[in-house]
JSON list of C-alpha atoms and ligand atoms in Angstrom, two decimals:
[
{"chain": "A", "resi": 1, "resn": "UNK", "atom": "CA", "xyz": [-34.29, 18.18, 7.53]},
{"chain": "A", "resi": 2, "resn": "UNK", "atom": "CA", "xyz": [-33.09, 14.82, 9.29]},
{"chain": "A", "resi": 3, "resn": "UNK", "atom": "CA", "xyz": [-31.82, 11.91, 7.28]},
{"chain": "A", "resi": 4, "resn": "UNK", "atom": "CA", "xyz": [-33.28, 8.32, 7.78]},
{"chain": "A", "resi": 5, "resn": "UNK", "atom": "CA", "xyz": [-30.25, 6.21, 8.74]},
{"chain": "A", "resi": 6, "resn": "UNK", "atom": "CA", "xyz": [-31.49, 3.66, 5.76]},
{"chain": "A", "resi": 7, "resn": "UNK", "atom": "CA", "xyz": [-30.55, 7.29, 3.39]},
{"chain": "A", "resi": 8, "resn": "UNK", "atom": "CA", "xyz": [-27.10, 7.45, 4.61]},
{"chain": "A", "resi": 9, "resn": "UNK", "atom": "CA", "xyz": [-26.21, 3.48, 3.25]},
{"chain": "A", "resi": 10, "resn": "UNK", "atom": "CA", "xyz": [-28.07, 3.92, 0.05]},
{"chain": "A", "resi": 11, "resn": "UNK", "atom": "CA", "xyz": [-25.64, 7.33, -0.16]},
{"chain": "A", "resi": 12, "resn": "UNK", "atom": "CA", "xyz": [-22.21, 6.25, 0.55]},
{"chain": "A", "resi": 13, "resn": "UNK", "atom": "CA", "xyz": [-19.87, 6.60, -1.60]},
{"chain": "A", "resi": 14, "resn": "UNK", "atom": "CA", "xyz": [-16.08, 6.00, -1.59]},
{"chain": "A", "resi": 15, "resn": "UNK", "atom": "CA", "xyz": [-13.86, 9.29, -2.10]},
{"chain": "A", "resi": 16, "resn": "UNK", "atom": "CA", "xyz": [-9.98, 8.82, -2.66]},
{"chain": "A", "resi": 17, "resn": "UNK", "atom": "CA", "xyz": [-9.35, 12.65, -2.42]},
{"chain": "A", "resi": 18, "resn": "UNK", "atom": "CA", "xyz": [-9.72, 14.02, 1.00]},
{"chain": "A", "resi": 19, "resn": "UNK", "atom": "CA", "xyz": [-8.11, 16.78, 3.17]},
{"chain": "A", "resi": 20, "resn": "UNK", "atom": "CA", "xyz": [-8.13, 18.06, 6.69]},
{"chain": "A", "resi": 21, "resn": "UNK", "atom": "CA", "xyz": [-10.13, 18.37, 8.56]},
{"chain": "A", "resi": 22, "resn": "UNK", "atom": "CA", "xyz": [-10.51, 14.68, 9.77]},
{"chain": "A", "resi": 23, "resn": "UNK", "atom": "CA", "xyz": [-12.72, 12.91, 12.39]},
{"chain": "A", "resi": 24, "resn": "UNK", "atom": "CA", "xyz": [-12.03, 14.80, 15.79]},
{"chain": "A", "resi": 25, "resn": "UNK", "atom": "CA", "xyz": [-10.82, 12.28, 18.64]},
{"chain": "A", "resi": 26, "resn": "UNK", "atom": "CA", "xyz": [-14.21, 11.97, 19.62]},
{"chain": "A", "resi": 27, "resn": "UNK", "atom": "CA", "xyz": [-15.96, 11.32, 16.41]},
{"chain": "A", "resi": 28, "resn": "UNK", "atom": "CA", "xyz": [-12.87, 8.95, 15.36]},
{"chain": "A", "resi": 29, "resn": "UNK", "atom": "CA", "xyz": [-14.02, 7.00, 18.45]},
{"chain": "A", "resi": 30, "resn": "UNK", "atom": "CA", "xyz": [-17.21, 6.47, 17.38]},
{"chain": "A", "resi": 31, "resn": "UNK", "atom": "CA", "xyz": [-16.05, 5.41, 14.01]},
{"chain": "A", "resi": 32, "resn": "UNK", "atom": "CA", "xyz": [-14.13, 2.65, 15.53]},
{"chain": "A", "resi": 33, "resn": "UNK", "atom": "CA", "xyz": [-16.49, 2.02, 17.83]},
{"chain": "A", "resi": 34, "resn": "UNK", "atom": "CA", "xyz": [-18.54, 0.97, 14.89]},
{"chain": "A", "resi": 35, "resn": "UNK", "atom": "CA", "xyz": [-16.30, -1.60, 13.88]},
{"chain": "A", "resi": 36, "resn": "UNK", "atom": "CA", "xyz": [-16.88, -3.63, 17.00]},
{"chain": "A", "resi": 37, "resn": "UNK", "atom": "CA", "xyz": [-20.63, -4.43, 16.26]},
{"chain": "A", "resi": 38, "resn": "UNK", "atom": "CA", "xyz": [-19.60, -5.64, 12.99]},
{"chain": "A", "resi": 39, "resn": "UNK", "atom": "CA", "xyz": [-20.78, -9.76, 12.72]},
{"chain": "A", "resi": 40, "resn": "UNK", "atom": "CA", "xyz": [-18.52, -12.13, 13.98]},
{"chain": "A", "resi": 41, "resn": "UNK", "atom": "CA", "xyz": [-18.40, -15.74, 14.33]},
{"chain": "A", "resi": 42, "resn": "UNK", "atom": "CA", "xyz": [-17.39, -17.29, 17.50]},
{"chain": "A", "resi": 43, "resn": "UNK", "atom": "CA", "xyz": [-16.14, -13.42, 18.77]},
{"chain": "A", "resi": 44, "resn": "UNK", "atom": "CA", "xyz": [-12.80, -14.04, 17.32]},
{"chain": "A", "resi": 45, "resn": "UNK", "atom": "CA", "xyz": [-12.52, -10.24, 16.91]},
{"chain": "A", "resi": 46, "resn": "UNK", "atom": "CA", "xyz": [-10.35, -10.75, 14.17]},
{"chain": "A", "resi": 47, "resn": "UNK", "atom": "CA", "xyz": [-10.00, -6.65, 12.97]},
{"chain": "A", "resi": 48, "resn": "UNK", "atom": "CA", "xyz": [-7.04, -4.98, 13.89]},
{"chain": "A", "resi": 49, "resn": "UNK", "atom": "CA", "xyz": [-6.68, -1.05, 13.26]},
{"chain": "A", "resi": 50, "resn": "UNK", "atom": "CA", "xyz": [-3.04, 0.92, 12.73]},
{"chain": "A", "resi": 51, "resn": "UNK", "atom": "CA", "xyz": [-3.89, 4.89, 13.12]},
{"chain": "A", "resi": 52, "resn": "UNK", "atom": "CA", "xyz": [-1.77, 6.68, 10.49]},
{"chain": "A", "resi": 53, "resn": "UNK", "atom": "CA", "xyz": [-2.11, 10.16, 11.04]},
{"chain": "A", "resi": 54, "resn": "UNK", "atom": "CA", "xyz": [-0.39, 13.64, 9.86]},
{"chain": "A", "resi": 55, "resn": "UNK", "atom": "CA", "xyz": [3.40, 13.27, 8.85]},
{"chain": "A", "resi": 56, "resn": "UNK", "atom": "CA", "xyz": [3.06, 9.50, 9.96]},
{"chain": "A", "resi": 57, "resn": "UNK", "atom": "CA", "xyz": [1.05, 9.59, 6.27]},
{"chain": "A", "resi": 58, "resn": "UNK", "atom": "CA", "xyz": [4.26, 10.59, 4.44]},
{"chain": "A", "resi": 59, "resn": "UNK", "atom": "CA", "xyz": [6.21, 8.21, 6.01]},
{"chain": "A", "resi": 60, "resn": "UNK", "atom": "CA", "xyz": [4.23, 5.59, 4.75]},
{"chain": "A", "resi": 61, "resn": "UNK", "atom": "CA", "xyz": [4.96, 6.09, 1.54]},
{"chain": "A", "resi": 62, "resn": "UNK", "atom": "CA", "xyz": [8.78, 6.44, 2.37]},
{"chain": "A", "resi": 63, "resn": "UNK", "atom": "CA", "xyz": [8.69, 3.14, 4.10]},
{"chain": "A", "resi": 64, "resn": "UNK", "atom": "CA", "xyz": [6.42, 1.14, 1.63]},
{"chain": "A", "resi": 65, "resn": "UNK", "atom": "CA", "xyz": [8.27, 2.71, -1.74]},
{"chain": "A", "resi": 66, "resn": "UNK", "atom": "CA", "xyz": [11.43, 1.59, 0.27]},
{"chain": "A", "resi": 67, "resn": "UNK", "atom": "CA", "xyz": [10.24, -1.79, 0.82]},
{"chain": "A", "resi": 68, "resn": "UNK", "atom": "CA", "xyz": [8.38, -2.76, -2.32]},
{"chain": "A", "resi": 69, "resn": "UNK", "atom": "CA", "xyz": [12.00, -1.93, -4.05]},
{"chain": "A", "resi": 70, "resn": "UNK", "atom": "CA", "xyz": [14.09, -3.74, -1.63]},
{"chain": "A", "resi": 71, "resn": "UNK", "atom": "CA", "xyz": [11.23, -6.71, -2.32]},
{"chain": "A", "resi": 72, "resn": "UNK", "atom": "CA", "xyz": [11.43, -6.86, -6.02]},
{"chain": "A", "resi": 73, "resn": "UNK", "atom": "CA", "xyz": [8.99, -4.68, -7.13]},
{"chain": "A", "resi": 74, "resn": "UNK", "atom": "CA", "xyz": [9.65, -0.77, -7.36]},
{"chain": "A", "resi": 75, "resn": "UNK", "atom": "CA", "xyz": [6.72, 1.54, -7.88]},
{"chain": "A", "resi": 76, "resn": "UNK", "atom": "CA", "xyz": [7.77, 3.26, -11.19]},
{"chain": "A", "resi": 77, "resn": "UNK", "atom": "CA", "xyz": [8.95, 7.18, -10.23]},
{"chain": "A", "resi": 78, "resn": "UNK", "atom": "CA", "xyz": [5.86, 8.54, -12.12]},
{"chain": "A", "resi": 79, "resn": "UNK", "atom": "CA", "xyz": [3.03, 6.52, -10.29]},
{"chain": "A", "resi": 80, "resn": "UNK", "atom": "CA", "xyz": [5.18, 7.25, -6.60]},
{"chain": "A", "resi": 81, "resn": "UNK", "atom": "CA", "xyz": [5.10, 10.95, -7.49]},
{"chain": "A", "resi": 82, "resn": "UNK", "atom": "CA", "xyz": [1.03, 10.71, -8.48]},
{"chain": "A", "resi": 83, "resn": "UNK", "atom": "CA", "xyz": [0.45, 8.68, -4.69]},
{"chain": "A", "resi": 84, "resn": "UNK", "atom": "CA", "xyz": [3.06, 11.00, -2.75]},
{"chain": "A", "resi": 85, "resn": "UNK", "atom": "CA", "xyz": [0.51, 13.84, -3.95]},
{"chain": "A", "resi": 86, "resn": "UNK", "atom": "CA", "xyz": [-2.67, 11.89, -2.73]},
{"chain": "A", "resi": 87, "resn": "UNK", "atom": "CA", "xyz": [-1.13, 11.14, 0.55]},
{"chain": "A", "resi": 88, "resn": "UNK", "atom": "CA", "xyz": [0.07, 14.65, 1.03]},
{"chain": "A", "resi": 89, "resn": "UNK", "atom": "CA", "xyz": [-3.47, 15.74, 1.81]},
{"chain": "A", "resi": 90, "resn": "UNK", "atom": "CA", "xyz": [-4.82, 12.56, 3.27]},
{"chain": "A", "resi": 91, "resn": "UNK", "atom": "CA", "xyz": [-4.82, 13.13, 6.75]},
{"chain": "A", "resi": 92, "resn": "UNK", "atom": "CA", "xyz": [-6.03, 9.94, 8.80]},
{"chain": "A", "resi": 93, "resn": "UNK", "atom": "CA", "xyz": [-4.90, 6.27, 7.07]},
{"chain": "A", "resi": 94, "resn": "UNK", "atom": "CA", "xyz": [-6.04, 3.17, 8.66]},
{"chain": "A", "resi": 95, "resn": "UNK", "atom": "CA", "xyz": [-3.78, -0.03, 8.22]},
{"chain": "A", "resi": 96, "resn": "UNK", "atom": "CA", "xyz": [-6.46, -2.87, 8.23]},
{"chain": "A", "resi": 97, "resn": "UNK", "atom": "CA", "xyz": [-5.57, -6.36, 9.36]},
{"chain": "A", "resi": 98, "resn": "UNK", "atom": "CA", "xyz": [-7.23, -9.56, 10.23]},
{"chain": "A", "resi": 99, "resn": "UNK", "atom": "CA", "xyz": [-5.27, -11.45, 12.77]},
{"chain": "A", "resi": 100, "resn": "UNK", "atom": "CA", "xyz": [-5.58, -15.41, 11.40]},
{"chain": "A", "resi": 101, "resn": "UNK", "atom": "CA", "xyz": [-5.36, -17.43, 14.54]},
{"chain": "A", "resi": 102, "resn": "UNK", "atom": "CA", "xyz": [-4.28, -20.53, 12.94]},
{"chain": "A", "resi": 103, "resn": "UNK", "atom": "CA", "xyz": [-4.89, -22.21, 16.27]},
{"chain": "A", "resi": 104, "resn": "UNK", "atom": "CA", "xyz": [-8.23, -22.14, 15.92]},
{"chain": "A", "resi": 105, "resn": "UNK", "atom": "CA", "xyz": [-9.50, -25.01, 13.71]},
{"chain": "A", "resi": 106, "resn": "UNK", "atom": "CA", "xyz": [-13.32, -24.63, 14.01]},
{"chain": "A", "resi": 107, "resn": "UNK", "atom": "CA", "xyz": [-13.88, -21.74, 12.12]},
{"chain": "A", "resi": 108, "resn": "UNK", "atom": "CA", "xyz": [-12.38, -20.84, 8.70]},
{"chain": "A", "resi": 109, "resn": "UNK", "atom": "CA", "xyz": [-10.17, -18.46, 7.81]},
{"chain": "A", "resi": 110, "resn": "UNK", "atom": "CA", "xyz": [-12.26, -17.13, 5.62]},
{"chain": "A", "resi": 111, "resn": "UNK", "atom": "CA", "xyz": [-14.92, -16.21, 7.67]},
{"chain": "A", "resi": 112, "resn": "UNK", "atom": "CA", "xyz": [-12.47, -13.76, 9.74]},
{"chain": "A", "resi": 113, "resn": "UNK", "atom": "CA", "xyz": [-11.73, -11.97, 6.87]},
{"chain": "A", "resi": 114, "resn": "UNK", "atom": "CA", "xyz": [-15.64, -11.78, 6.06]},
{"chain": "A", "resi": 115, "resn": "UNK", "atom": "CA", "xyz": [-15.65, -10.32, 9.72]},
{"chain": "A", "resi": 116, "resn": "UNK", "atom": "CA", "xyz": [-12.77, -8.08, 9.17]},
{"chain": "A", "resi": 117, "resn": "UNK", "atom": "CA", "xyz": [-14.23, -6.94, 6.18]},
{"chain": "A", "resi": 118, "resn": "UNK", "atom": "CA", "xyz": [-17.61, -6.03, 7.66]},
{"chain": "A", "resi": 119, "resn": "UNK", "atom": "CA", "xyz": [-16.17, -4.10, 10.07]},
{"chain": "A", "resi": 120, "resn": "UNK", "atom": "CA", "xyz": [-14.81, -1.98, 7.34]},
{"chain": "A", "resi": 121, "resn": "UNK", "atom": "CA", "xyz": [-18.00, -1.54, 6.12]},
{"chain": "A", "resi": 122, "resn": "UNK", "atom": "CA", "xyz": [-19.00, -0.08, 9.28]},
{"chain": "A", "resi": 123, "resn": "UNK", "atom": "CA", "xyz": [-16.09, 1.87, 9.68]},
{"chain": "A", "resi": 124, "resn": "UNK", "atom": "CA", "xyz": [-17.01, 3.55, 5.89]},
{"chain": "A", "resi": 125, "resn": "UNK", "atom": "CA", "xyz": [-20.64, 4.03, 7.09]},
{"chain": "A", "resi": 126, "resn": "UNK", "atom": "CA", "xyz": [-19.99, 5.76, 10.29]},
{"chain": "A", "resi": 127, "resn": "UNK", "atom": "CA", "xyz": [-17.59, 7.94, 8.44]},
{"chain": "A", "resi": 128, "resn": "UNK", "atom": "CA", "xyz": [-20.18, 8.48, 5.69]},
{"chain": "A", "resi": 129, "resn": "UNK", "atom": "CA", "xyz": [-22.53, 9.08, 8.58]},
{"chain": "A", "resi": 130, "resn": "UNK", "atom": "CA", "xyz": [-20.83, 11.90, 10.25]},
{"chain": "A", "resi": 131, "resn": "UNK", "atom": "CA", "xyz": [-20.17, 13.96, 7.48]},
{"chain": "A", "resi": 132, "resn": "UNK", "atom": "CA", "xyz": [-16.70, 12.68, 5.89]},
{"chain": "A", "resi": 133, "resn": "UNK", "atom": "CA", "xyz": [-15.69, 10.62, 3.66]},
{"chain": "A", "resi": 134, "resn": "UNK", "atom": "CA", "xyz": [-13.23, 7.64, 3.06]},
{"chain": "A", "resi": 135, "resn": "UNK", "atom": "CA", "xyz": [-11.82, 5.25, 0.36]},
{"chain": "A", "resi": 136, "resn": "UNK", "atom": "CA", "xyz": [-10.78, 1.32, 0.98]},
{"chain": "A", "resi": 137, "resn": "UNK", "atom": "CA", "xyz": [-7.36, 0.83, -0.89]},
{"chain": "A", "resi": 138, "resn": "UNK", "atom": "CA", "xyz": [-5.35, -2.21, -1.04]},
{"chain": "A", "resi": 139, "resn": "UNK", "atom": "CA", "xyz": [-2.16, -0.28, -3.12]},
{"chain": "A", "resi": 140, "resn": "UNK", "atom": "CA", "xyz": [0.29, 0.67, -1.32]},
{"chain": "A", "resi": 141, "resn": "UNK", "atom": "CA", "xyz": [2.62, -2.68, -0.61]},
{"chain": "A", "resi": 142, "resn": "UNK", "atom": "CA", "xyz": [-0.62, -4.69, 0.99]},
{"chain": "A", "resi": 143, "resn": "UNK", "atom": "CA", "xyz": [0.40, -7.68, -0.54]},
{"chain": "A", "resi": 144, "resn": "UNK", "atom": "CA", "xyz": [3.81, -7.18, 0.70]},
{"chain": "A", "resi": 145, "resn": "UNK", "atom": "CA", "xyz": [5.05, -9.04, 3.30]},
{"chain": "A", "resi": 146, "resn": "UNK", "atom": "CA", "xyz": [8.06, -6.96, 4.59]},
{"chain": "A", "resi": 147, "resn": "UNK", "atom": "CA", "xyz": [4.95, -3.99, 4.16]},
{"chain": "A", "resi": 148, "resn": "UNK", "atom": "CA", "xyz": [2.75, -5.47, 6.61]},
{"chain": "A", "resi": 149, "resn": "UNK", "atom": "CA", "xyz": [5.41, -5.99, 8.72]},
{"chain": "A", "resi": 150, "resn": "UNK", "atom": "CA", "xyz": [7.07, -2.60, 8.90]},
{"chain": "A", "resi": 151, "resn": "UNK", "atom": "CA", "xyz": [3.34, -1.99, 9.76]},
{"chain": "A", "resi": 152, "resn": "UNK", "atom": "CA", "xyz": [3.50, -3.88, 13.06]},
{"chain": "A", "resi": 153, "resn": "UNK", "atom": "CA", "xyz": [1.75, -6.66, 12.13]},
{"chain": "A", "resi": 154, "resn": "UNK", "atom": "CA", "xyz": [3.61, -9.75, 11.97]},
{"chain": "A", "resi": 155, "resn": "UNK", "atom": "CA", "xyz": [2.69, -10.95, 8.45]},
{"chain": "A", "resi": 156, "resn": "UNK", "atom": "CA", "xyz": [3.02, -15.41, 9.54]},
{"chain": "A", "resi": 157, "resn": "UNK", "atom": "CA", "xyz": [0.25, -14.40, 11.86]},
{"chain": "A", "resi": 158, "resn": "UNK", "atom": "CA", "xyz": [-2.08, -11.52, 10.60]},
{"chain": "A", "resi": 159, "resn": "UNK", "atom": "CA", "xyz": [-3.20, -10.89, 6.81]},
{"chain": "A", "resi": 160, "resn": "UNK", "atom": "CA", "xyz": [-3.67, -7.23, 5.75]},
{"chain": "A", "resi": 161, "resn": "UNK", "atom": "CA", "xyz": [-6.29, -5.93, 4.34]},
{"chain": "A", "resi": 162, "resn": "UNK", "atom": "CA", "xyz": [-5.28, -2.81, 2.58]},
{"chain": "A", "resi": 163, "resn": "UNK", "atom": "CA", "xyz": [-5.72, 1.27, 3.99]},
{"chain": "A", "resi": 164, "resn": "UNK", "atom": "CA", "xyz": [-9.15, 3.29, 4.20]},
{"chain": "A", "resi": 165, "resn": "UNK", "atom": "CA", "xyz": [-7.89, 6.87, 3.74]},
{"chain": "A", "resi": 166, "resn": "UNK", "atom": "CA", "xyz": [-10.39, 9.04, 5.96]},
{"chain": "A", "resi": 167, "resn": "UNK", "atom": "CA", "xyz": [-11.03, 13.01, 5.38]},
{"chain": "A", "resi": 168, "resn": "UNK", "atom": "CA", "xyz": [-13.15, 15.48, 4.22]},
{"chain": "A", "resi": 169, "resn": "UNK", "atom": "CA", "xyz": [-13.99, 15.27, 0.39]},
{"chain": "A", "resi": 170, "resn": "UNK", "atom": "CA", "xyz": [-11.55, 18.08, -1.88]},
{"chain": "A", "resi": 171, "resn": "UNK", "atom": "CA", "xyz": [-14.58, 18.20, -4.62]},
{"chain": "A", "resi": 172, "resn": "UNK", "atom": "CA", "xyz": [-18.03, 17.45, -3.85]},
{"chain": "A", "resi": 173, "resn": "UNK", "atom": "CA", "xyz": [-20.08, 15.53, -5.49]},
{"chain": "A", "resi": 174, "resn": "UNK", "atom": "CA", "xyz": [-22.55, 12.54, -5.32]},
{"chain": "A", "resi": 175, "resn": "UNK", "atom": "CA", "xyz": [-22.93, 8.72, -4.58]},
{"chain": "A", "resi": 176, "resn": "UNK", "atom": "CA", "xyz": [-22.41, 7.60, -8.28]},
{"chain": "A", "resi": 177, "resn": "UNK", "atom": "CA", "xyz": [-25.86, 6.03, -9.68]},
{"chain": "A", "resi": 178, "resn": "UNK", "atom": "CA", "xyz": [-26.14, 2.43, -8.51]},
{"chain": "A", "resi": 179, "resn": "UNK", "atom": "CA", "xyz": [-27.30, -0.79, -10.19]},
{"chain": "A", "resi": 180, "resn": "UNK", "atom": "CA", "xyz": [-30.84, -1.99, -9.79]},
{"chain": "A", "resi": 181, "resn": "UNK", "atom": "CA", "xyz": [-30.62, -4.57, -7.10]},
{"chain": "A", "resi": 182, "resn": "UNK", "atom": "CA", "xyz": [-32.79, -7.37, -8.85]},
{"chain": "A", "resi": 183, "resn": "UNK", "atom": "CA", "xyz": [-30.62, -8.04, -11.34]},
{"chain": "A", "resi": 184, "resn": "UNK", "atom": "CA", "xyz": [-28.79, -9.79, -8.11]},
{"chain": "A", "resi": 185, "resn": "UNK", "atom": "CA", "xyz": [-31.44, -11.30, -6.45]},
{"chain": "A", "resi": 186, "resn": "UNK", "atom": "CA", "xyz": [-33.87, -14.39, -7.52]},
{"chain": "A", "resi": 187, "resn": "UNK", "atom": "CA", "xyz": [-36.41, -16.04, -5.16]},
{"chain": "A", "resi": 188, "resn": "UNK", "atom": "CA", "xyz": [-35.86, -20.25, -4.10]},
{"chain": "A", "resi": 189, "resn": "UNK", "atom": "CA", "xyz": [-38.99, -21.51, -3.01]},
{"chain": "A", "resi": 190, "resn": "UNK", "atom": "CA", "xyz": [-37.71, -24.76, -2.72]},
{"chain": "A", "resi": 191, "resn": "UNK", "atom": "CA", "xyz": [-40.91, -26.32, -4.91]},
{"chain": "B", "resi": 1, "resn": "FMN", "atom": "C1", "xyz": [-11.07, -4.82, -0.44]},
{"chain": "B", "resi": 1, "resn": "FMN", "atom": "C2", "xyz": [-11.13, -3.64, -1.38]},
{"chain": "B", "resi": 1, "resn": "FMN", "atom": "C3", "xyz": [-9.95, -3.13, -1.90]},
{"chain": "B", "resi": 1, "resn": "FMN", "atom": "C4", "xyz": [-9.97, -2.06, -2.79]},
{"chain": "B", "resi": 1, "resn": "FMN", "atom": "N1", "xyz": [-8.79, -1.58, -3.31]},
{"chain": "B", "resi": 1, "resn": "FMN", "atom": "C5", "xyz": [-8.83, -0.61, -4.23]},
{"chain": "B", "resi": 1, "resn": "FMN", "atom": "C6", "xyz": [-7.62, -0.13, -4.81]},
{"chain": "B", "resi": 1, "resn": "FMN", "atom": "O1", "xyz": [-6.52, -0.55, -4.45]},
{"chain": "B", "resi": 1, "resn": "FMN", "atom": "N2", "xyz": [-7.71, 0.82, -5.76]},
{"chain": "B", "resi": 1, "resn": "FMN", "atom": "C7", "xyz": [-8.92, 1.32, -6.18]},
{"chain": "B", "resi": 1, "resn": "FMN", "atom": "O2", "xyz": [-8.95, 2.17, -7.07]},
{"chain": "B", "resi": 1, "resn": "FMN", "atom": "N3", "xyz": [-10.08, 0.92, -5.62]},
{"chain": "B", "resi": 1, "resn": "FMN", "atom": "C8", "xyz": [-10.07, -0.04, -4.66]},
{"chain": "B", "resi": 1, "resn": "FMN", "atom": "N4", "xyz": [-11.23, -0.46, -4.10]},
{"chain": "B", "resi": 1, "resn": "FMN", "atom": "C9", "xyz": [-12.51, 0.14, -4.53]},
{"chain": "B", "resi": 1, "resn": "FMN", "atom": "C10", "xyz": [-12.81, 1.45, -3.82]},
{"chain": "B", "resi": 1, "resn": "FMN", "atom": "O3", "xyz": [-12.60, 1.35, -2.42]},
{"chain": "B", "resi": 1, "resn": "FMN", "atom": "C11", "xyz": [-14.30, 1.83, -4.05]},
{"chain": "B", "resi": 1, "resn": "FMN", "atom": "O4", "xyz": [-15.14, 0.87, -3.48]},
{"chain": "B", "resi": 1, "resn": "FMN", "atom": "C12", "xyz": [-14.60, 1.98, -5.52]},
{"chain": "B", "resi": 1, "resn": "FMN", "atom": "O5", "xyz": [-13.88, 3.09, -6.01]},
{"chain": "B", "resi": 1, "resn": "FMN", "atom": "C13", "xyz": [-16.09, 2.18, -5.79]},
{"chain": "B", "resi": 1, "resn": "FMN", "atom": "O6", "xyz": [-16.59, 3.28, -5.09]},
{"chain": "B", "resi": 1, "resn": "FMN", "atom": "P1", "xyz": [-17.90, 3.13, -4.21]},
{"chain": "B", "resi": 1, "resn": "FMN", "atom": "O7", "xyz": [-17.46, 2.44, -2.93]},
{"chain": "B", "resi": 1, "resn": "FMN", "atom": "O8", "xyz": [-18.40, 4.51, -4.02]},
{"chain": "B", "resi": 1, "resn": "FMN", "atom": "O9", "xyz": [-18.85, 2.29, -4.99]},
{"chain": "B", "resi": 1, "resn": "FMN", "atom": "C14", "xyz": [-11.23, -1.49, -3.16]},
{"chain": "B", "resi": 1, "resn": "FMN", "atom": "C15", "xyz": [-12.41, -1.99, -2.60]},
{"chain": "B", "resi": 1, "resn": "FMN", "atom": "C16", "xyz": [-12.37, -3.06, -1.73]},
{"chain": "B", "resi": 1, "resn": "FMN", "atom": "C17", "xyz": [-13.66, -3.59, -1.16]}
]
């Protein structure tokens, strides 16, 4: 039985825990693909993608662990341990960051981090789409400077956004129930 492609947004979900097997090249290109029809004032493009994959995954947590101690702020052994073992399975990480442009005067800052941000939606509904499943995380140094630097992206001109860990799901299980949407919305007539 097909799925409407309205199904697969009301049924995404985010999922921290995945494993292998990840996106193949193609699908992952068609996951990032997605990104680039995500809305975007004046075409700034704003989103820029770091591929973290296999051992590169472990050696982000060497680097930011490193890092956040050198800055001032050590992850405590206990709570390194707990993310070492999440990472260990993760096998795709994108580094999300929204270059700022401070150039440009005419439109906000803000509104290429809105863009940057909606093209991690799409990125979690394409994975959602094709059968895996991913989780938006902004742990892991992202308020860091010397982080988002280590991560190639020069931190006076780009902000980062955090990591969506891609995989298959380690448990199953379903979109967790969701609130009634009119509780958020109310009419303005304008009368
Ligand atoms: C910008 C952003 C950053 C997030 N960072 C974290 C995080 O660091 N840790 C966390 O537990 N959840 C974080 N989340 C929430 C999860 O990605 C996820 O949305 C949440 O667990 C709810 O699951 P759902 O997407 O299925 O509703 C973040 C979400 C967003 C939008």
């Amino acid at each position: 039985m097909s799925v409407a492609p309205i199904d697969f947004l009301l049924s995404r979900r985010s999922v921290k825990f995945v494993q292998e097997p990840a996106p193949s090249s193609e699908e992952l290109a068609r996951i990032l693909q997605s990104a680039m029809s995500a809305p975007d004032h004046g075409r700034l493009q704003p989103w820029r993608f770091k591929l973290i994959r296999g051992a590169a995954v472990g050696r982000l947590a060497d680097t930011v662990f490193t890092l956040m101690e050198e800055a001032g702020s050590p992850i405590p052994p206990h709570k390194a341990e707990i993310t070492r073992r999440w990472l260990s399975k993760v096998p795709l990480m994108l580094a999300v960051a929204c270059k700022l442009d401070h150039a440009n005067t005419k439109i906000p800052e803000e509104e290429r981090m809105l863009a940057t941000g909606a093209a991690v939606t799409n990125i979690l509904n394409a994975v959602h789409m094709l059968g895996y499943a991913a989780y938006w995380s902004t742990g892991l140094g992202t308020y860091v400077d010397q982080v988002t630097d280590a991560l190639g992206f020069d931190s006076l001109d780009y902000r980062f956004m955090g990591y969506i860990a891609i995989g298959t799901p380690i448990e199953s299980g379903q979109a967790p129930e969701r609130p009634d949407y009119h509780q958020f919305v109310s009419e303005w007539t304008g009368a």
